[in-house]
PDB file of C-alpha atoms in Angstrom:
ATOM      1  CA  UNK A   1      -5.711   6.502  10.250  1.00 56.00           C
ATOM      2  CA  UNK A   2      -7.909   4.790   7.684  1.00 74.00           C
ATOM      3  CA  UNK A   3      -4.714   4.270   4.736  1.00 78.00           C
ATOM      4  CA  UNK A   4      -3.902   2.252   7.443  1.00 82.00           C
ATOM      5  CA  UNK A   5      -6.958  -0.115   7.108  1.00 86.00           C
ATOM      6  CA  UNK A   6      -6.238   0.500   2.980  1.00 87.00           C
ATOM      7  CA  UNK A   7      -2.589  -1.320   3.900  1.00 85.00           C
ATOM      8  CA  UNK A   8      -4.025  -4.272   5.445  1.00 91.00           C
ATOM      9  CA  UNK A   9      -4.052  -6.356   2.817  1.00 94.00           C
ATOM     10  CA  UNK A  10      -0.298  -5.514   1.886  1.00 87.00           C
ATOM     11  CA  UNK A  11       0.795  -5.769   5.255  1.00 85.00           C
ATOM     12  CA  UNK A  12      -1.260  -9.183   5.400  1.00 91.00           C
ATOM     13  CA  UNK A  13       0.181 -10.507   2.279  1.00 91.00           C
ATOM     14  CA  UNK A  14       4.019  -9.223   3.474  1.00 84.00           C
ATOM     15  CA  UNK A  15       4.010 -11.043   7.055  1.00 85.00           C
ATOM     16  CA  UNK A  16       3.193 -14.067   5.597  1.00 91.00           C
ATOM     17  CA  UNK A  17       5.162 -13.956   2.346  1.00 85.00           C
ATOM     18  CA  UNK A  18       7.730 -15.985   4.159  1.00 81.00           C
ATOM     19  CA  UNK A  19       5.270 -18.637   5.092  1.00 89.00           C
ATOM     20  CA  UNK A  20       3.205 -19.483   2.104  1.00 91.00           C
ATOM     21  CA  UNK A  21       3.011 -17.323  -1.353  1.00 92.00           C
ATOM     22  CA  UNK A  22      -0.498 -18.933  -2.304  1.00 94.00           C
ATOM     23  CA  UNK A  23      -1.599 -18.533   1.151  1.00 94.00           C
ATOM     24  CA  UNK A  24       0.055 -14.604   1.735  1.00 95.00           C
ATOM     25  CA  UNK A  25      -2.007 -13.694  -2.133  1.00 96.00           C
ATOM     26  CA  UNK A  26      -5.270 -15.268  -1.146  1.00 97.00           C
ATOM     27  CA  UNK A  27      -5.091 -13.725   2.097  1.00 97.00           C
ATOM     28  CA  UNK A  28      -4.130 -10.727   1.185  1.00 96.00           C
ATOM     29  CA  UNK A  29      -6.995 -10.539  -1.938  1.00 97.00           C
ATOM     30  CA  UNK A  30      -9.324 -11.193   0.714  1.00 97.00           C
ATOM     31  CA  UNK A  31      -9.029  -8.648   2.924  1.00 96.00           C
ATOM     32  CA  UNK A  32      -9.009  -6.425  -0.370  1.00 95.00           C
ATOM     33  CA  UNK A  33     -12.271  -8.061  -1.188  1.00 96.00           C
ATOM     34  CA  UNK A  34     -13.722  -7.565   2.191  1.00 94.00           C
ATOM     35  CA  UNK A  35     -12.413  -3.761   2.732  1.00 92.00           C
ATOM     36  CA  UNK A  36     -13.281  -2.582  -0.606  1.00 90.00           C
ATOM     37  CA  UNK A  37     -17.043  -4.477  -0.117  1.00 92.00           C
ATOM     38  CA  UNK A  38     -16.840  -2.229   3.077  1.00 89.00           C
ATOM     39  CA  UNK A  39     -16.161   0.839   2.384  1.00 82.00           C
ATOM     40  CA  UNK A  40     -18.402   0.841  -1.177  1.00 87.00           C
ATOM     41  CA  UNK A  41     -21.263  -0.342   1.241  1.00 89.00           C
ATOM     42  CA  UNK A  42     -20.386   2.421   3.880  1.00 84.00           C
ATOM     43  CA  UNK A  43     -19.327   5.677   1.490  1.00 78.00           C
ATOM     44  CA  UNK A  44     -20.807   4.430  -1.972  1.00 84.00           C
ATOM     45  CA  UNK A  45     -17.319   4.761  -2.861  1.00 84.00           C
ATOM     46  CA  UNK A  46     -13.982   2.567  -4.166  1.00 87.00           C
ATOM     47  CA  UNK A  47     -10.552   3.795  -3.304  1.00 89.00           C
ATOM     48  CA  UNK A  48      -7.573   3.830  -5.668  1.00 91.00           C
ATOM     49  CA  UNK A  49      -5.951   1.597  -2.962  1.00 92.00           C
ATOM     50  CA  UNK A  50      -8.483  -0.696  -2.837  1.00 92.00           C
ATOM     51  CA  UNK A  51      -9.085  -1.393  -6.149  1.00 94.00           C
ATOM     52  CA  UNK A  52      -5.036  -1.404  -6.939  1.00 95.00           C
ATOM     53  CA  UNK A  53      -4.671  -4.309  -4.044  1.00 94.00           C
ATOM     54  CA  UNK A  54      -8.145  -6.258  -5.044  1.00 95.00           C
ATOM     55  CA  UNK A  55      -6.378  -6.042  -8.227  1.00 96.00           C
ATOM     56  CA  UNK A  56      -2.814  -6.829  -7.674  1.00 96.00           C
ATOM     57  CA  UNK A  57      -3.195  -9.751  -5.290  1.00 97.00           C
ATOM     58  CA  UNK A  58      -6.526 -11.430  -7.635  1.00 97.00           C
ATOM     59  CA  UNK A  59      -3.773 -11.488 -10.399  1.00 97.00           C
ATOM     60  CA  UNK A  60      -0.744 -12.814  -8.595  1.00 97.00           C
ATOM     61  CA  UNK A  61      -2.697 -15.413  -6.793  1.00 96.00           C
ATOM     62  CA  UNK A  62      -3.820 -16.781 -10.131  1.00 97.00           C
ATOM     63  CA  UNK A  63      -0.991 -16.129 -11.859  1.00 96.00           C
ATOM     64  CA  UNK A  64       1.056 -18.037  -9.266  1.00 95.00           C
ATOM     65  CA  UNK A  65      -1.717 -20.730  -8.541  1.00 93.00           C
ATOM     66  CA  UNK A  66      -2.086 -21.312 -12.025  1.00 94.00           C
ATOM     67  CA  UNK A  67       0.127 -20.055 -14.756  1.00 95.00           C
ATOM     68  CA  UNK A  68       4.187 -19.935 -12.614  1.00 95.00           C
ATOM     69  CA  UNK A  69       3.912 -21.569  -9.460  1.00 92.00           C
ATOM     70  CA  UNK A  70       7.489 -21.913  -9.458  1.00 90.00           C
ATOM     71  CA  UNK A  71       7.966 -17.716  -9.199  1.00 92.00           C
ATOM     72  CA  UNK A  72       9.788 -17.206  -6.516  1.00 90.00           C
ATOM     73  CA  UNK A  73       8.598 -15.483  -3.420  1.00 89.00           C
ATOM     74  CA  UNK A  74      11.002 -12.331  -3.755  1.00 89.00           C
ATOM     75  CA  UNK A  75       9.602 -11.861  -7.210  1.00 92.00           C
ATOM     76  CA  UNK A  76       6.155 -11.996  -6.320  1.00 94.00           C
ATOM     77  CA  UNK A  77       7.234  -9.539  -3.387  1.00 92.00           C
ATOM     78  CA  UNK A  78       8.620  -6.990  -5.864  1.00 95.00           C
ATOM     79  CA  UNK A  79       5.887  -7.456  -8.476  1.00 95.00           C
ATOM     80  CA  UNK A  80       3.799  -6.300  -5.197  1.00 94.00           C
ATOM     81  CA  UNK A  81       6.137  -3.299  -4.017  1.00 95.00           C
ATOM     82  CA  UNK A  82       6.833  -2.116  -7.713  1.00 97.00           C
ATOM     83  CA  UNK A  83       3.014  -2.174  -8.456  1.00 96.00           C
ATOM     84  CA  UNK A  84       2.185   0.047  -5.163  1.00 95.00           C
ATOM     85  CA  UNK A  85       5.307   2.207  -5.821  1.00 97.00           C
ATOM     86  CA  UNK A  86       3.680   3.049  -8.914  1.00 97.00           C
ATOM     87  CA  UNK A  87       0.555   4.199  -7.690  1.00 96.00           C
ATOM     88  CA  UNK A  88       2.133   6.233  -5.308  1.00 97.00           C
ATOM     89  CA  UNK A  89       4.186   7.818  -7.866  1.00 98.00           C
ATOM     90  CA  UNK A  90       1.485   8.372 -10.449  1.00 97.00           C
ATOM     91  CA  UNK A  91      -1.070   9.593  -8.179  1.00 97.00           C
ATOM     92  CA  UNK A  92       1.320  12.284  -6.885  1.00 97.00           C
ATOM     93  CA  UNK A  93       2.096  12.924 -10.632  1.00 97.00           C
ATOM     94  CA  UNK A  94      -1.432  13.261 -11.524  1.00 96.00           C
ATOM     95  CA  UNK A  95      -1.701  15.587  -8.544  1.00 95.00           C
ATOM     96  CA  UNK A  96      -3.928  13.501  -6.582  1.00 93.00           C
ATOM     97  CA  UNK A  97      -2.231  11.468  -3.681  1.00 95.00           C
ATOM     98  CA  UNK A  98      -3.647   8.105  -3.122  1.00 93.00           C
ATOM     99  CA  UNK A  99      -3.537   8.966   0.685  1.00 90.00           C
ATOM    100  CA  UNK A 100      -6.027  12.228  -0.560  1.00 91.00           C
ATOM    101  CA  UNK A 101      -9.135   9.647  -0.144  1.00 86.00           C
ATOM    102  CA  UNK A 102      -8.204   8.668   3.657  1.00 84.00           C
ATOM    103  CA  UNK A 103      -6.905  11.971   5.024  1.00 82.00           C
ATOM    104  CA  UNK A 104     -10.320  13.834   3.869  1.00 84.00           C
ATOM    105  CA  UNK A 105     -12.549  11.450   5.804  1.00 80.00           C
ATOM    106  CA  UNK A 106     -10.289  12.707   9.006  1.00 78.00           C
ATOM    107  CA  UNK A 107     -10.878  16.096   8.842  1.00 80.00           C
ATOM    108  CA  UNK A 108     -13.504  18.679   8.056  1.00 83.00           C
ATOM    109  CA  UNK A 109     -14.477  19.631   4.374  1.00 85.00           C
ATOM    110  CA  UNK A 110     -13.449  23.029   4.813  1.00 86.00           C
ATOM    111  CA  UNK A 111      -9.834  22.383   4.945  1.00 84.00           C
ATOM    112  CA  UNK A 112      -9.533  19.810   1.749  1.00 87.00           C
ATOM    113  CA  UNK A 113      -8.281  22.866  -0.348  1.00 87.00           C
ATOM    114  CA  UNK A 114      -5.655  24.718   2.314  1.00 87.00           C
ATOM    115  CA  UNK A 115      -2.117  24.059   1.358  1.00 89.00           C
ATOM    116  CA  UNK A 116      -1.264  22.562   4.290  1.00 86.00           C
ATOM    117  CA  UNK A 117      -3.666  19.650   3.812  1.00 87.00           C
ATOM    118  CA  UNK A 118      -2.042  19.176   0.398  1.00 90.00           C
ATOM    119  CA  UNK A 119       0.764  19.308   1.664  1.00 91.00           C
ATOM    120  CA  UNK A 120      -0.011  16.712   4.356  1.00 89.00           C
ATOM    121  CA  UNK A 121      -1.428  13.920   1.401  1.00 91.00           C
ATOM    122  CA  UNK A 122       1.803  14.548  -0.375  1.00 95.00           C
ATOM    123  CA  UNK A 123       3.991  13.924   2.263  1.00 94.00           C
ATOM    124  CA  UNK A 124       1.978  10.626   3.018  1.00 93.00           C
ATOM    125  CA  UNK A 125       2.361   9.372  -0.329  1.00 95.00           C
ATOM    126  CA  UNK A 126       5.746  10.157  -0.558  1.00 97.00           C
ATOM    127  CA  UNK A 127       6.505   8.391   2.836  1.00 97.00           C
ATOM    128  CA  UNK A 128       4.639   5.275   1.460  1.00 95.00           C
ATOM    129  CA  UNK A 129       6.569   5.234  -1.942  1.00 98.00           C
ATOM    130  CA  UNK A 130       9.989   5.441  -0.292  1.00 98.00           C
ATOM    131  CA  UNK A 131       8.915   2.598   1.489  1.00 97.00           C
ATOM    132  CA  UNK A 132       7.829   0.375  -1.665  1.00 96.00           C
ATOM    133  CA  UNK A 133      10.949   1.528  -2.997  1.00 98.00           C
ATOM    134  CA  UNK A 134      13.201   0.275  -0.841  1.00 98.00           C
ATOM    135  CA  UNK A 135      11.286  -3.361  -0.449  1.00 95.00           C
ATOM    136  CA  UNK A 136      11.533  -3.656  -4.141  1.00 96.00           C
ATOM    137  CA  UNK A 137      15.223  -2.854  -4.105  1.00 96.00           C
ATOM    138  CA  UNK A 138      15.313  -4.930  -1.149  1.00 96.00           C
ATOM    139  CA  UNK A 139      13.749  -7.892  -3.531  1.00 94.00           C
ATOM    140  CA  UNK A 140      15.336  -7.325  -6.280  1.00 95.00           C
ATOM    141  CA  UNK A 141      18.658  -8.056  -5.023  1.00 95.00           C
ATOM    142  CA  UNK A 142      17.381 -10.663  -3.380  1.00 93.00           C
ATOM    143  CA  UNK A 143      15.907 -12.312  -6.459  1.00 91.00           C
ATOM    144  CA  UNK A 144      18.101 -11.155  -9.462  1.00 91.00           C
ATOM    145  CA  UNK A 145      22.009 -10.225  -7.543  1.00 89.00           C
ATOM    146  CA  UNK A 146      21.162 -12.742  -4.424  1.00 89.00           C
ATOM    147  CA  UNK A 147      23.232 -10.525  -2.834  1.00 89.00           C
ATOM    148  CA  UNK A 148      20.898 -10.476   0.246  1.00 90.00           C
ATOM    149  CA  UNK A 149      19.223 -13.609   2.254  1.00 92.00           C
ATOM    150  CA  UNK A 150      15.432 -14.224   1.819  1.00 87.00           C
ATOM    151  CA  UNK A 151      15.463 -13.516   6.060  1.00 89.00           C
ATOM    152  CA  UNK A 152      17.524 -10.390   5.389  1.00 94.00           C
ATOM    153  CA  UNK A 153      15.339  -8.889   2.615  1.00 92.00           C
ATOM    154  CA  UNK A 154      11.878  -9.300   4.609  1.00 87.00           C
ATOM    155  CA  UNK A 155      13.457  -7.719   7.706  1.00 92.00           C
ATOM    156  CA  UNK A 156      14.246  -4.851   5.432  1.00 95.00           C
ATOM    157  CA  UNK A 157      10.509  -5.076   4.246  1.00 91.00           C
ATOM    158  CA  UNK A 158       9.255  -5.106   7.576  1.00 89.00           C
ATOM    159  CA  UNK A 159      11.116  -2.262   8.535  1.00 95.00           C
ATOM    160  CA  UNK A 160      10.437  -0.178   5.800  1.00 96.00           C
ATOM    161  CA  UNK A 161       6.647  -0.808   6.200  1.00 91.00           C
ATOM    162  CA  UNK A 162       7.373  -0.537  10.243  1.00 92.00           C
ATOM    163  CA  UNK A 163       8.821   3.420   9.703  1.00 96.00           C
ATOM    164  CA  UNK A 164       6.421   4.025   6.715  1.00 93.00           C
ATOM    165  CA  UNK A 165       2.996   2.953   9.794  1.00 89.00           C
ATOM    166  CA  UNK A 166       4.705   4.673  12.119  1.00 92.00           C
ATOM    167  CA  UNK A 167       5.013   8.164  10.254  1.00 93.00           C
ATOM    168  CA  UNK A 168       1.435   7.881   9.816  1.00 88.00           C
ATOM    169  CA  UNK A 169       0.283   6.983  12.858  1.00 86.00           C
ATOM    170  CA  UNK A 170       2.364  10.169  14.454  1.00 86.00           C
ATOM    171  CA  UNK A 171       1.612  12.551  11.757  1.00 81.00           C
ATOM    172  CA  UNK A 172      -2.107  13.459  11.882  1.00 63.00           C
ATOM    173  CA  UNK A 173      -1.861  15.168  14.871  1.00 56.00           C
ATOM    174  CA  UNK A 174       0.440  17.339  12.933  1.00 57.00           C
ATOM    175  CA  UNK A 175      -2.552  17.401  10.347  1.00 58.00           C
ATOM    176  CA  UNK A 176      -5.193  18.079  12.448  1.00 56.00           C
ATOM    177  CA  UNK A 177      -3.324  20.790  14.431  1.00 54.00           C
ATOM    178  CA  UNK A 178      -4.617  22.446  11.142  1.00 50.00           C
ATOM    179  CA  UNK A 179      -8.012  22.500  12.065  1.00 48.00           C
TER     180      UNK A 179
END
């Protein structure tokens, strides 16, 4: 599914986190770069995604490389999962699902406005939130109680993004069953 391609950079930037912070942000506002370059040259068009990650990761990679270098990794992590939990939540709030931009170019026009299809870029979004939420949590303690090791905390990342893949790998043949 094409979020999936949106989460690159995120996923990118969260494997190697652990390795090197500078290296994980440039990374990481790279592959924004070079998906959102795509997909404007392919569709004319810039997702919400795209343009929150391009974002995100230009800012923390200066901010980091320049400004705090000495930020910790767990805080950078959670600046990252905090900012994507909140466009989850406010796209869902503003009843338009950042997962609406990916899940249209899967299936046929005619089925954009049936419930179930709203239903379907809800339940996405939602499934991606609960997984930013629990990495920031995950962070948080790790950077502000230290009540969790650095290892422990980006397992629990992993995971999270692990289930959050997963669910949408094995849900749009639920979604296209639609159709």
């Amino acid at each position: 599914m094409g979020v999936l391609l949106g989460f690159a950079p995120f996923i990118l930037f969260a494997l190697l986190s652990g390795i090197s912070i500078s290296l994980a942000l440039w990374l990481a506002f790279a592959a924004a770069f070079a998906i959102g370059i795509r997909d404007f040259l392919h569709a004319k068009i810039i997702r919400l995604l795209d343009i929150t990650c391009l974002m995100l990761f230009a800012m923390l990679a200066l901010y980091t490389g320049f400004i705090q270098p000495s930020l910790p990794v767990q805080a950078v992590r959670m600046i990252a999962d905090i900012v994507l939990l909140l466009l989850a939540l406010i796209s869902m709030a503003r009843k338009i699902p950042f997962t609406e931009q990916y899940v249209r170019d899967e299936l046929p026009e005619r089925l954009w406005d049936t419930p179930a299809f709203v239903r379907a870029t809800y339940i996405l979004s939602a499934v991606w939130a609960v997984a930013f939420l629990v990495m920031a949590v995950a962070d948080g303690l790790t950077t502000f109680k230290h009540e969790l090791s650095f290892s422990l905390d980006v397992a629990i990342g992993l995971v999270a993004l692990a289930a959050a893949v997963v669910f949408t790998l094995r849900y749009p043949p639920q979604l296209t069953a639609v159709r």
